[in-house]
XYZ file of C-alpha atoms in Angstrom:
731
model
C 13.265 -31.991 -0.539
C 14.848 -33.300 2.658
C 16.374 -30.031 3.802
C 13.272 -27.876 3.063
C 11.055 -30.396 4.858
C 13.250 -30.219 7.958
C 13.069 -26.420 7.902
C 9.270 -26.570 7.757
C 9.099 -28.969 10.673
C 11.509 -26.809 12.680
C 9.315 -23.742 12.198
C 6.188 -25.640 13.173
C 7.746 -27.151 16.293
C 9.198 -23.795 17.321
C 5.786 -22.217 17.101
C 4.111 -25.052 18.993
C 6.578 -24.959 21.852
C 6.589 -21.188 22.168
C 2.817 -20.871 22.010
C 2.427 -22.879 25.182
C 4.377 -20.341 27.231
C 4.036 -16.906 25.644
C 1.546 -14.205 26.552
C 0.075 -12.045 23.782
C 1.807 -8.709 23.327
C -0.053 -5.411 23.326
C -1.412 -4.432 19.914
C 1.154 -2.086 18.309
C 0.003 1.406 17.423
C 1.187 1.071 13.821
C -0.675 2.430 10.816
C 1.179 1.431 7.644
C 1.044 4.489 5.420
C 2.596 2.590 2.502
C -0.429 0.367 1.886
C -2.757 1.458 -0.931
C -6.159 0.347 0.438
C -5.862 -0.770 4.069
C -8.876 -3.028 4.615
C -12.160 -4.169 3.116
C -13.901 -1.368 5.013
C -11.543 1.201 3.503
C -12.178 -0.207 0.016
C -15.924 0.273 0.569
C -15.412 4.040 1.079
C -12.573 4.656 -1.362
C -12.805 7.761 -3.567
C -12.251 5.616 -6.633
C -12.532 1.925 -7.361
C -10.569 -0.369 -5.035
C -10.512 -3.997 -3.908
C -9.090 -5.809 -0.905
C -8.614 -9.595 -0.800
C -8.014 -10.454 2.851
C -6.290 -13.488 4.354
C -9.551 -15.379 4.858
C -10.549 -14.904 1.213
C -7.172 -16.136 -0.025
C -7.141 -19.059 2.414
C -10.554 -20.412 1.441
C -9.634 -20.914 -2.209
C -6.035 -21.918 -1.442
C -4.475 -20.528 -4.622
C -0.692 -20.539 -5.027
C -1.070 -18.658 -8.342
C -1.589 -14.903 -7.875
C -3.318 -14.659 -11.251
C -6.104 -16.992 -10.124
C -6.594 -14.912 -6.999
C -6.751 -11.691 -9.026
C -9.419 -13.060 -11.367
C -11.786 -12.301 -8.453
C -11.215 -8.551 -8.937
C -13.221 -6.742 -11.615
C -11.214 -4.586 -13.989
C -8.107 -6.765 -13.601
C -6.967 -8.908 -16.541
C -4.478 -11.764 -16.502
C -2.953 -13.796 -19.332
C -1.669 -17.255 -18.447
C 1.780 -18.211 -19.655
C 3.152 -21.364 -18.032
C 0.092 -22.324 -15.958
C 1.598 -21.762 -12.508
C 1.687 -17.955 -12.284
C 5.456 -17.823 -11.739
C 5.782 -15.017 -14.296
C 2.405 -13.267 -14.183
C 0.961 -11.069 -16.913
C -1.383 -8.655 -15.138
C -3.106 -5.512 -16.344
C -5.708 -3.126 -14.962
C -8.421 -1.405 -17.000
C -6.795 -1.992 -20.370
C -3.275 -0.990 -19.365
C -1.700 -4.012 -21.110
C -0.581 -7.243 -19.472
C 2.932 -8.109 -20.663
C 4.893 -9.086 -17.555
C 3.003 -6.512 -15.393
C 5.212 -3.845 -16.941
C 2.394 -1.302 -17.287
C 1.109 -1.190 -13.720
C 2.718 -0.411 -10.382
C 3.342 -3.589 -8.358
C 4.549 -3.498 -4.748
C 5.100 -5.721 -1.759
C 4.394 -3.982 1.539
C 4.392 -0.655 -0.294
C 7.844 -1.120 -1.887
C 8.317 -1.432 -5.660
C 8.812 -5.097 -6.458
C 9.841 -5.288 -10.142
C 13.558 -6.107 -10.496
C 14.151 -2.644 -11.991
C 10.839 -0.793 -11.763
C 11.980 2.177 -13.870
C 14.756 0.773 -16.089
C 13.156 -2.630 -16.865
C 9.778 -3.229 -15.172
C 9.004 -6.646 -16.730
C 8.236 -9.045 -13.861
C 10.666 -11.912 -14.205
C 10.555 -11.870 -10.409
C 7.252 -11.865 -8.561
C 6.658 -12.481 -4.831
C 5.644 -16.032 -3.974
C 1.857 -15.957 -3.768
C 1.644 -18.603 -1.009
C 3.206 -16.250 1.553
C 1.023 -13.242 0.712
C -1.512 -12.447 3.424
C -3.622 -9.898 1.517
C -3.831 -8.281 -1.912
C -4.760 -4.621 -2.433
C -5.852 -3.234 -5.805
C -6.301 0.480 -6.383
C -7.828 1.560 -9.688
C -9.078 5.090 -9.031
C -7.546 8.500 -8.555
C -5.718 7.654 -5.347
C -3.393 5.498 -7.428
C -1.262 8.657 -7.744
C 0.131 7.787 -4.302
C 1.860 4.767 -5.806
C 3.688 5.665 -9.032
C 5.402 5.761 -11.325
C 2.809 3.929 -13.481
C -0.571 5.457 -12.755
C -2.617 4.652 -15.876
C -4.187 1.355 -14.843
C -3.538 1.426 -11.128
C -1.523 -0.264 -8.428
C -1.350 -3.695 -6.818
C 0.155 -4.087 -3.364
C 0.900 -7.523 -1.958
C 0.807 -7.563 1.845
C 3.159 -10.150 3.284
C 2.486 -12.240 6.395
C 2.565 -9.865 9.385
C 4.403 -10.496 12.616
C 1.728 -12.043 14.868
C 0.863 -10.537 18.229
C 0.627 -13.909 19.983
C 3.307 -16.513 19.453
C 1.868 -18.785 16.821
C 2.641 -20.676 13.640
C 1.400 -22.459 10.559
C 2.344 -25.565 8.625
C 0.429 -26.006 5.350
C 1.566 -28.905 3.205
C -0.048 -30.709 0.271
C 0.759 -33.237 -2.431
C -0.791 -33.393 -5.866
C -0.768 -34.197 -9.540
C 2.535 -34.420 -11.437
C 4.411 -35.204 -8.215
C 3.676 -31.699 -6.941
C 4.666 -30.717 -3.404
C 3.446 -27.414 -1.971
C 4.511 -26.384 1.517
C 4.239 -23.156 3.488
C 5.250 -22.624 7.101
C 5.800 -19.739 9.437
C 6.386 -19.159 13.128
C 6.457 -15.876 14.981
C 5.382 -13.861 17.943
C 5.700 -10.637 19.880
C 6.755 -9.516 23.294
C 6.303 -6.120 24.869
C 9.213 -4.626 22.911
C 10.060 -7.176 20.202
C 8.480 -9.198 17.439
C 9.700 -11.829 14.999
C 8.580 -13.975 12.100
C 10.354 -16.771 10.230
C 8.677 -18.033 7.065
C 9.397 -20.396 4.207
C 7.643 -21.645 1.084
C 8.820 -24.793 -0.706
C 7.312 -25.860 -4.014
C 8.213 -28.416 -6.657
C 6.520 -30.216 -9.524
C 7.470 -32.313 -12.532
C 5.118 -30.182 -14.646
C 1.959 -31.008 -16.579
C 3.444 -30.737 -20.082
C 4.852 -33.842 -21.796
C 8.303 -33.422 -23.339
C 9.063 -35.244 -26.584
C 11.459 -37.990 -25.517
C 10.732 -37.443 -21.801
C 11.919 -34.957 -19.203
C 10.589 -32.574 -16.534
C 8.642 -29.441 -17.431
C 8.041 -28.145 -13.906
C 9.952 -26.126 -11.351
C 11.573 -26.015 -7.904
C 11.147 -22.948 -5.716
C 12.447 -22.037 -2.282
C 11.430 -18.823 -0.520
C 12.823 -17.788 2.880
C 11.818 -14.665 4.775
C 12.454 -13.191 8.208
C 11.048 -10.155 10.001
C 12.427 -8.747 13.239
C 10.913 -5.804 15.103
C 11.791 -3.711 18.126
C 9.309 -1.178 19.453
C 8.635 1.109 22.360
C 5.952 0.299 24.879
C 2.349 0.658 23.783
C 1.884 3.594 26.176
C 5.070 5.432 25.225
C 4.670 9.143 24.605
C 6.119 8.743 21.086
C 5.432 5.216 19.960
C 8.138 3.903 17.597
C 8.882 0.649 15.839
C 11.819 -0.501 13.752
C 11.368 -3.582 11.580
C 13.979 -5.433 9.532
C 12.769 -7.634 6.672
C 15.165 -10.043 4.942
C 14.287 -12.422 2.122
C 15.874 -14.888 -0.282
C 14.140 -16.726 -3.133
C 15.513 -19.269 -5.584
C 13.796 -20.746 -8.606
C 14.858 -23.478 -11.023
C 12.212 -23.767 -13.720
C 12.224 -25.963 -16.842
C 10.184 -23.444 -18.772
C 10.325 -22.417 -22.423
C 9.200 -19.731 -24.874
C 8.432 -22.476 -27.411
C 4.728 -23.201 -27.807
C 2.880 -25.354 -30.364
C 1.368 -25.088 -33.814
C -2.430 -25.040 -33.962
C -2.520 -28.556 -35.416
C -0.264 -29.956 -32.693
C -2.298 -28.217 -29.999
C -5.459 -29.845 -31.349
C -3.752 -33.254 -31.289
C -2.106 -32.915 -27.844
C -2.293 -29.547 -26.055
C 0.184 -30.608 -23.345
C 2.976 -31.571 -25.740
C 6.401 -29.908 -25.673
C 8.781 -30.126 -28.596
C 12.173 -31.802 -28.370
C 14.025 -28.554 -29.145
C 12.997 -27.176 -25.714
C 14.593 -30.029 -23.752
C 17.393 -27.799 -22.374
C 15.251 -24.739 -21.741
C 15.603 -23.609 -18.145
C 15.463 -20.439 -16.068
C 17.413 -20.095 -12.850
C 16.767 -17.083 -10.677
C 17.905 -15.725 -7.306
C 16.323 -12.822 -5.470
C 17.474 -11.113 -2.270
C 15.788 -8.305 -0.402
C 16.598 -6.215 2.632
C 14.221 -3.589 4.008
C 14.394 -1.491 7.156
C 11.096 0.144 8.130
C 10.631 2.778 10.838
C 7.396 4.197 12.194
C 6.993 6.939 14.776
C 3.824 8.470 16.208
C 4.825 12.074 16.942
C 1.566 12.979 18.673
C -0.889 15.652 17.729
C -2.156 13.540 14.849
C 1.273 13.373 13.179
C 3.108 10.162 12.275
C 5.977 9.247 9.975
C 6.682 5.976 8.175
C 10.026 5.465 6.441
C 11.512 2.476 4.657
C 14.954 1.931 3.126
C 15.293 -1.000 0.745
C 17.714 -2.906 -1.464
C 16.656 -5.678 -3.872
C 18.983 -7.803 -6.031
C 17.863 -10.225 -8.709
C 19.842 -12.435 -11.089
C 18.319 -14.675 -13.749
C 19.546 -16.710 -16.672
C 16.886 -18.049 -18.996
C 18.560 -20.534 -21.343
C 16.031 -21.173 -24.084
C 15.595 -21.942 -27.761
C 15.513 -18.656 -29.675
C 15.605 -19.473 -33.389
C 15.901 -22.361 -35.827
C 17.479 -22.263 -39.275
C 17.801 -18.483 -38.960
C 14.052 -18.093 -38.382
C 12.346 -16.948 -35.211
C 10.460 -19.726 -33.474
C 7.237 -17.687 -33.615
C 7.400 -17.408 -37.431
C 8.071 -21.154 -37.806
C 5.145 -22.121 -35.577
C 2.844 -19.657 -37.337
C 3.625 -21.241 -40.755
C 4.971 -24.801 -40.354
C 4.239 -25.595 -44.032
C 6.500 -22.891 -45.453
C 9.120 -23.694 -42.819
C 8.672 -27.447 -42.895
C 12.380 -28.222 -42.455
C 12.729 -25.875 -39.486
C 9.559 -27.285 -37.923
C 10.968 -30.785 -38.326
C 14.150 -29.830 -36.499
C 12.140 -28.320 -33.633
C 10.211 -31.573 -33.286
C 13.228 -33.915 -33.337
C 14.331 -34.484 -36.935
C 18.106 -34.443 -37.460
C 19.355 -30.979 -38.494
C 22.605 -29.482 -39.814
C 25.164 -28.172 -37.324
C 24.364 -24.773 -35.760
C 20.727 -24.964 -36.925
C 19.150 -24.415 -33.499
C 20.126 -21.362 -31.431
C 19.716 -21.315 -27.658
C 20.176 -18.004 -25.897
C 21.830 -17.470 -22.541
C 19.450 -14.659 -21.599
C 21.607 -13.628 -18.681
C 20.548 -10.510 -16.774
C 21.259 -9.007 -13.380
C 19.204 -6.334 -11.664
C 19.316 -4.241 -8.543
C 17.100 -1.552 -7.096
C 17.397 0.536 -3.978
C 15.843 3.543 -2.392
C 14.348 5.329 0.576
C 10.736 6.423 0.840
C 8.708 8.040 3.556
C 5.215 9.295 4.254
C 4.464 12.011 6.807
C 0.790 12.073 7.830
C -1.065 14.745 9.743
C -4.648 14.386 10.935
C -6.350 17.628 11.914
C -9.833 19.136 12.316
C -10.338 22.426 10.500
C -13.222 24.347 8.984
C -15.815 21.867 10.165
C -14.062 18.981 8.392
C -11.433 16.406 9.259
C -8.302 16.368 7.135
C -5.723 13.645 6.803
C -2.765 15.081 4.939
C -0.054 12.890 3.465
C 3.326 14.136 2.262
C 5.355 11.439 0.528
C 8.820 11.336 -0.998
C 10.817 8.541 -2.612
C 14.358 8.420 -3.931
C 14.880 5.357 -6.091
C 17.500 4.009 -8.452
C 17.720 0.736 -10.328
C 19.704 -1.067 -13.009
C 19.368 -3.836 -15.575
C 22.610 -5.458 -16.797
C 22.410 -7.637 -19.948
C 25.454 -9.852 -20.648
C 24.167 -12.485 -23.021
C 25.337 -15.003 -25.621
C 23.927 -17.538 -28.073
C 24.928 -21.207 -28.342
C 24.440 -23.340 -31.451
C 23.090 -26.888 -31.526
C 22.356 -29.738 -33.903
C 19.237 -31.838 -33.447
C 20.314 -35.474 -33.666
C 17.472 -38.004 -33.612
C 15.542 -36.084 -30.956
C 18.568 -35.012 -28.882
C 20.255 -31.605 -28.889
C 24.000 -31.746 -29.494
C 26.142 -28.658 -28.782
C 28.056 -27.553 -31.868
C 29.259 -24.078 -30.830
C 29.604 -22.664 -27.326
C 29.817 -18.921 -27.816
C 31.456 -16.576 -25.349
C 29.545 -14.485 -22.776
C 28.615 -10.975 -23.869
C 28.670 -11.714 -27.606
C 24.900 -11.429 -28.123
C 24.090 -8.407 -25.951
C 26.239 -6.293 -23.673
C 24.498 -3.241 -22.234
C 23.346 -1.610 -19.017
C 20.194 0.402 -18.432
C 19.924 2.609 -15.348
C 17.337 4.906 -13.851
C 17.355 7.417 -11.015
C 14.206 9.103 -9.794
C 12.754 11.421 -7.225
C 9.041 11.302 -6.659
C 6.834 13.376 -4.378
C 3.153 13.225 -3.576
C 0.726 15.164 -1.464
C -2.804 14.105 -0.672
C -5.571 15.294 1.609
C -8.450 13.037 2.605
C -11.203 15.463 3.583
C -14.251 14.203 5.486
C -17.114 16.632 5.879
C -20.548 15.328 6.737
C -21.497 12.717 4.156
C -18.645 13.644 1.814
C -15.143 12.260 1.405
C -12.965 14.253 -1.009
C -9.402 13.223 -1.815
C -7.372 15.606 -3.976
C -3.816 14.503 -4.696
C -0.771 15.484 -6.691
C 2.296 13.442 -7.689
C 5.532 14.645 -9.244
C 8.071 12.341 -10.890
C 11.492 13.362 -12.186
C 13.464 10.545 -13.801
C 16.959 10.348 -15.307
C 17.621 7.419 -17.636
C 20.804 6.078 -19.223
C 21.534 3.220 -21.596
C 25.197 2.239 -22.003
C 26.172 -0.187 -24.773
C 29.514 -1.995 -25.043
C 31.388 -4.027 -27.620
C 29.740 -7.450 -27.766
C 32.609 -9.518 -26.440
C 33.623 -11.026 -23.058
C 36.007 -8.091 -22.537
C 33.702 -5.410 -23.916
C 33.394 -3.743 -20.518
C 37.159 -3.161 -20.518
C 36.762 -0.803 -23.495
C 34.965 2.525 -23.769
C 31.218 2.272 -24.439
C 30.067 2.136 -28.046
C 27.059 4.299 -27.205
C 25.642 6.197 -24.237
C 22.081 7.499 -24.466
C 20.878 9.849 -21.728
C 17.347 11.101 -21.316
C 15.106 12.517 -18.640
C 11.397 12.930 -18.072
C 9.321 14.966 -15.642
C 5.650 14.481 -14.949
C 3.060 16.234 -12.812
C 0.224 13.835 -12.044
C -2.916 15.312 -10.460
C -5.957 13.379 -9.314
C -9.120 13.827 -7.305
C -11.740 11.442 -5.974
C -15.082 12.001 -4.271
C -17.346 9.698 -2.268
C -20.853 10.759 -1.253
C -22.392 8.620 1.508
C -26.063 8.882 0.672
C -27.159 6.468 3.399
C -25.775 3.773 5.665
C -24.253 1.140 3.408
C -24.797 3.150 0.221
C -22.403 5.576 -1.461
C -21.604 7.083 -4.832
C -18.043 7.758 -5.992
C -16.234 9.412 -8.892
C -12.622 10.169 -9.687
C -10.343 11.663 -12.317
C -6.585 11.462 -12.626
C -3.772 11.736 -15.102
C -2.260 8.487 -16.308
C 1.515 8.326 -16.726
C 3.913 5.630 -17.882
C 7.583 6.608 -18.240
C 9.779 5.522 -21.162
C 12.751 3.216 -20.625
C 16.503 3.816 -20.984
C 17.560 4.426 -24.599
C 13.979 4.984 -25.731
C 13.085 7.524 -28.372
C 9.398 7.337 -27.415
C 7.588 10.008 -25.469
C 6.108 9.276 -22.072
C 2.697 7.636 -22.118
C -0.063 9.988 -20.985
C -3.802 9.628 -20.528
C -6.829 11.090 -18.777
C -8.617 8.478 -16.645
C -12.149 8.799 -15.308
C -14.289 6.459 -13.249
C -17.503 6.588 -11.264
C -20.042 4.321 -9.699
C -21.966 3.291 -6.633
C -21.615 0.763 -3.807
C -24.104 -0.739 -1.409
C -24.189 -3.165 1.507
C -26.694 -4.349 4.063
C -29.107 -7.180 4.729
C -26.538 -9.710 3.598
C -25.974 -7.902 0.279
C -22.839 -6.202 -1.041
C -22.347 -4.731 -4.479
C -20.547 -2.265 -6.680
C -21.245 -0.917 -10.156
C -18.575 1.228 -11.810
C -17.717 2.616 -15.208
C -14.288 3.735 -16.404
C -12.911 5.698 -19.355
C -9.168 5.933 -20.143
C -8.328 8.363 -22.940
C -4.694 8.042 -24.136
C -2.913 10.955 -25.768
C -0.021 8.604 -26.497
C -0.051 4.844 -25.960
C 3.525 3.509 -25.848
C 4.517 0.044 -27.085
C 7.579 -1.863 -25.869
C 9.289 -4.676 -27.751
C 10.068 -7.585 -25.428
C 11.266 -11.131 -26.011
C 7.948 -12.372 -24.631
C 5.886 -10.458 -27.244
C 8.125 -10.900 -30.260
C 8.517 -8.940 -33.473
C 11.245 -7.555 -35.698
C 12.181 -4.752 -33.299
C 15.118 -4.796 -30.905
C 14.417 -5.959 -27.359
C 13.594 -2.919 -25.248
C 12.804 -0.673 -28.210
C 9.784 1.582 -27.645
C 7.540 3.464 -30.016
C 4.647 5.921 -29.898
C 1.274 4.341 -30.655
C -0.671 7.586 -30.632
C -4.206 8.006 -29.382
C -6.285 5.176 -27.924
C -9.397 4.754 -25.830
C -10.296 2.107 -23.251
C -13.693 2.093 -21.563
C -15.682 -0.425 -19.631
C -18.091 -1.455 -16.914
C -17.323 -3.351 -13.711
C -20.055 -4.945 -11.632
C -19.980 -7.247 -8.642
C -22.656 -8.395 -6.243
C -22.615 -10.742 -3.265
C -25.154 -12.223 -0.890
C -24.890 -14.525 2.139
C -27.803 -16.976 2.353
C -26.983 -17.904 5.958
C -30.373 -16.685 7.182
C -32.137 -19.209 4.955
C -30.450 -22.014 6.900
C -31.126 -20.665 10.364
C -27.483 -19.751 10.855
C -26.318 -23.379 10.789
C -24.178 -22.723 7.728
C -23.006 -19.712 5.758
C -23.664 -19.756 2.032
C -21.850 -16.756 0.516
C -22.364 -16.229 -3.215
C -20.715 -13.571 -5.353
C -20.610 -12.613 -9.001
C -18.179 -10.246 -10.702
C -18.283 -9.089 -14.318
C -16.140 -6.753 -16.441
C -16.914 -5.441 -19.916
C -14.082 -3.754 -21.829
C -14.090 -1.877 -25.134
C -10.646 -0.755 -26.319
C -9.493 0.670 -29.637
C -6.677 2.600 -31.267
C -7.568 6.049 -32.549
C -4.408 6.542 -34.586
C -2.897 4.640 -37.519
C 0.771 3.614 -37.499
C 3.227 0.807 -38.286
C 5.891 -0.704 -36.031
C 8.139 -3.735 -35.642
C 6.100 -4.838 -32.622
C 4.406 -8.109 -33.657
C 1.103 -7.449 -31.877
C 0.873 -3.858 -33.224
C 2.646 -4.358 -36.569
C 0.177 -2.425 -38.747
C -2.523 -0.491 -36.932
C -5.455 1.416 -38.408
C -7.608 3.765 -36.387
C -10.495 1.734 -34.988
C -8.464 -1.446 -34.502
C -9.065 -3.271 -31.234
C -6.188 -3.613 -28.769
C -4.788 -7.141 -28.468
C -4.785 -9.301 -25.346
C -7.735 -7.517 -23.786
C -10.838 -9.660 -23.164
C -14.193 -8.077 -23.924
C -15.881 -10.031 -21.119
C -14.607 -11.531 -17.882
C -16.724 -13.168 -15.211
C -16.038 -14.653 -11.787
C -18.607 -16.666 -9.806
C -18.001 -17.921 -6.259
C -20.224 -20.143 -4.134
C -19.318 -21.232 -0.632
C -20.981 -23.539 1.889
C -19.374 -23.146 5.298
C -20.248 -25.117 8.406
C -18.827 -25.038 11.910
C -15.945 -27.413 11.077
C -15.999 -27.699 7.295
C -16.256 -25.659 4.117
C -16.690 -26.158 0.393
C -15.829 -23.380 -2.054
C -16.450 -23.324 -5.789
C -14.959 -20.618 -7.989
C -15.780 -20.353 -11.674
C -13.984 -18.029 -14.077
C -15.097 -17.278 -17.601
C -11.990 -16.647 -19.688
C -12.960 -14.810 -22.856
C -11.265 -15.301 -26.224
C -8.878 -12.441 -27.024
C -7.493 -10.964 -30.194
C -3.679 -11.454 -30.213
C -2.904 -8.972 -33.013
C -4.455 -5.518 -33.358
C -7.331 -5.498 -35.840
C -11.076 -5.222 -36.344
C -13.874 -7.341 -37.699
C -13.700 -11.139 -37.802
C -10.678 -12.553 -35.963
C -8.599 -15.199 -37.788
C -8.273 -18.402 -35.785
C -4.487 -18.022 -35.818
C -4.795 -14.594 -34.150
C -6.985 -15.398 -31.187
C -6.890 -17.214 -27.881
C -9.664 -19.509 -26.691
C -12.534 -19.087 -24.289
C -13.233 -21.343 -21.336
C -15.179 -21.575 -18.103
C -12.730 -22.902 -15.522
C -14.071 -24.212 -12.202
C -11.915 -24.654 -9.101
C -13.022 -26.588 -6.016
C -11.543 -26.186 -2.524
C -12.698 -28.139 0.530
C -11.592 -28.362 4.144
C -12.559 -30.247 7.289
C -11.275 -29.136 10.684
C -10.415 -31.965 13.065
C -9.795 -29.640 16.018
C -8.469 -26.160 16.741
C -5.063 -27.139 15.371
C -5.528 -29.593 12.484
C -7.428 -29.077 9.243
C -7.485 -31.424 6.237
C -7.774 -29.777 2.817
C -8.319 -30.826 -0.785
C -8.312 -28.729 -3.950
C -9.121 -29.447 -7.566
C -8.117 -26.774 -10.045
C -9.871 -26.898 -13.418
C -12.404 -29.377 -12.103
C -13.928 -30.126 -15.520
C -10.506 -30.393 -17.221
C -11.202 -27.588 -19.699
C -8.801 -27.264 -22.641
C -8.247 -23.844 -24.223
C -5.653 -21.678 -25.933
C -4.465 -19.483 -23.065
C -1.997 -17.409 -25.078
C -0.031 -17.185 -28.310
C 2.934 -15.506 -26.756
C 5.837 -15.702 -26.313
C 5.826 -18.020 -29.403
C 3.116 -20.403 -30.533
C 0.010 -21.750 -28.849
C 0.144 -22.239 -25.078
C -2.421 -24.246 -23.087
C -4.194 -23.378 -19.885
C -3.373 -25.702 -17.005
C -5.308 -29.006 -17.024
C -7.058 -30.552 -14.023
C -4.700 -30.570 -11.026
C -5.588 -32.228 -7.709
C -4.024 -31.477 -4.299
C -4.649 -33.031 -0.894
C -3.004 -31.864 2.291
C -3.141 -30.678 5.864
C -2.922 -27.371 7.714
C -1.657 -27.120 11.282
C -2.249 -23.795 13.020
C -0.780 -23.215 16.457
């Protein structure tokens, strides 16, 4: 940690020295057309359901796990996997949660999945600690941000270039030898702006390996932004911003969970067979963003981007020819295989570890031309958007064989690269959207239309190290076109009170090599919002009617199907209610302290309306009327804050409902469900002066134990109580 610590101190000192001499720059005339909400005020008038978590909200709870932050948003579901949120599983309004692959996820308006069309599973996700705001769009205006429009869109807004030269150093130490550090320094002059930022995280992990060993991770994230701009009073204001980033991760994580009996005995145990499991990942990004105000209410925002991501997850895949999920589900029938997983001496080649080696890239150019005009007694804000995008997933994988020898893995066969999988999936797309936000009197009406045209190709090669030197064994080409309309309406009945409704077409494209049709649905929502007198609230209902729900076989969900295989699940229906209310009791204390309280609740009812069979483990045999798996019926978030002039205490409680893990109806077998829990997090801070603040956080204050998931294989625990203490320096 020596080098990262020095980089943090350098950033902090640079900011401190510069702040003493720099004058604030004029506020730039930049409206980022690529954001999906904009602000809390915009969310309160959106023609469809939307949420905006600003920097202050994220700071007060201090989460470094994006899933914990998103539990504050109604209609958003998350499924924990490793307890740190490094590989999130996020869904919106019943879209499905596996690796975020069924929603549109962006950073600063740019698609963030390693290959958003060819392979959208989120093995890379932006580091939550450096995110300054989170936008969630669930209603009809999600058509601005395809290609996946069924559930909605999440946009992560990174730390902006500050107007005054300033900086931050936020560092804490906690349980399991955990070090969390975040620092940035930046500033602006009349014609330039800059930001340098880094996040450094490491932990030994909270799970206990049989025989000893780390179960945590090391992460380093480095980002720079550099801007040049015309003067604030220029006739045509312009700015050009370069964003460069590099992230590395070395994580001792596994797909291997526990049997139910072992979870009951010790939920934090990890079996000996996972002792070599490790994922190493590198991500690089380069983005060039241009904005010009052309006058007359017309402006243009354009961004060109290139992302590259490489990962190799070396992990136990099977034992004795059996999948690890089948062994953990029935350790009596597979007693020998279970013994080898837990340290008993095995025959040679009994345990297979996979070099799940993949490389990705994505690149594109997108732009939004906006035109604000008054016509016909109404104001119109037209948007014309276009995006050219292409991406690729390259699988070049092999399996190694091991013998378990008295609790230690011994390599017995080192197989050659490319002998397990050798294929490339590519996608090229053009997308266009047009939208008009019409404001007339008390009405806001937002019709929109999106068009996607996508070309897909899967190229398979001989499974050998030299397979790429030979002609392909198979090339599968396909294409899909989709027209995605939507409309939303807000009626402002009175100050602080409005009613909204929206309808849009849901679309989820198939992947390369897929024989499945595109996923299509009709999505409706409506509700009301109010604010005033210290109160805020929203009540909304939603109804998603699928013509064809598509399933995708992934390593993280398991089954007898090939990885990447897709199938048509037929008709399905997801409906629900979202409610949140907040009140600030500051008046009751004469203004001496603020006491904000909020409550959010989501009810979801989801079922298949077609019967079918597939090799997908969670949807193996489905009858009409079966409930969808990994969708909680109830979620609840409660927040209470007490904030004084120089101190604050924040409590956040989340009810995590038990979920069915396999499609079905009626009573749920214990082996096919997760657990329920009420998890409380505490965050406190005391400000010494304008620069220094001391902080302490306790996650899972009551040390709740619950089954968080049964995927990828076996029972997985939620994170136990974790304590952090630290300091923030703001210059």
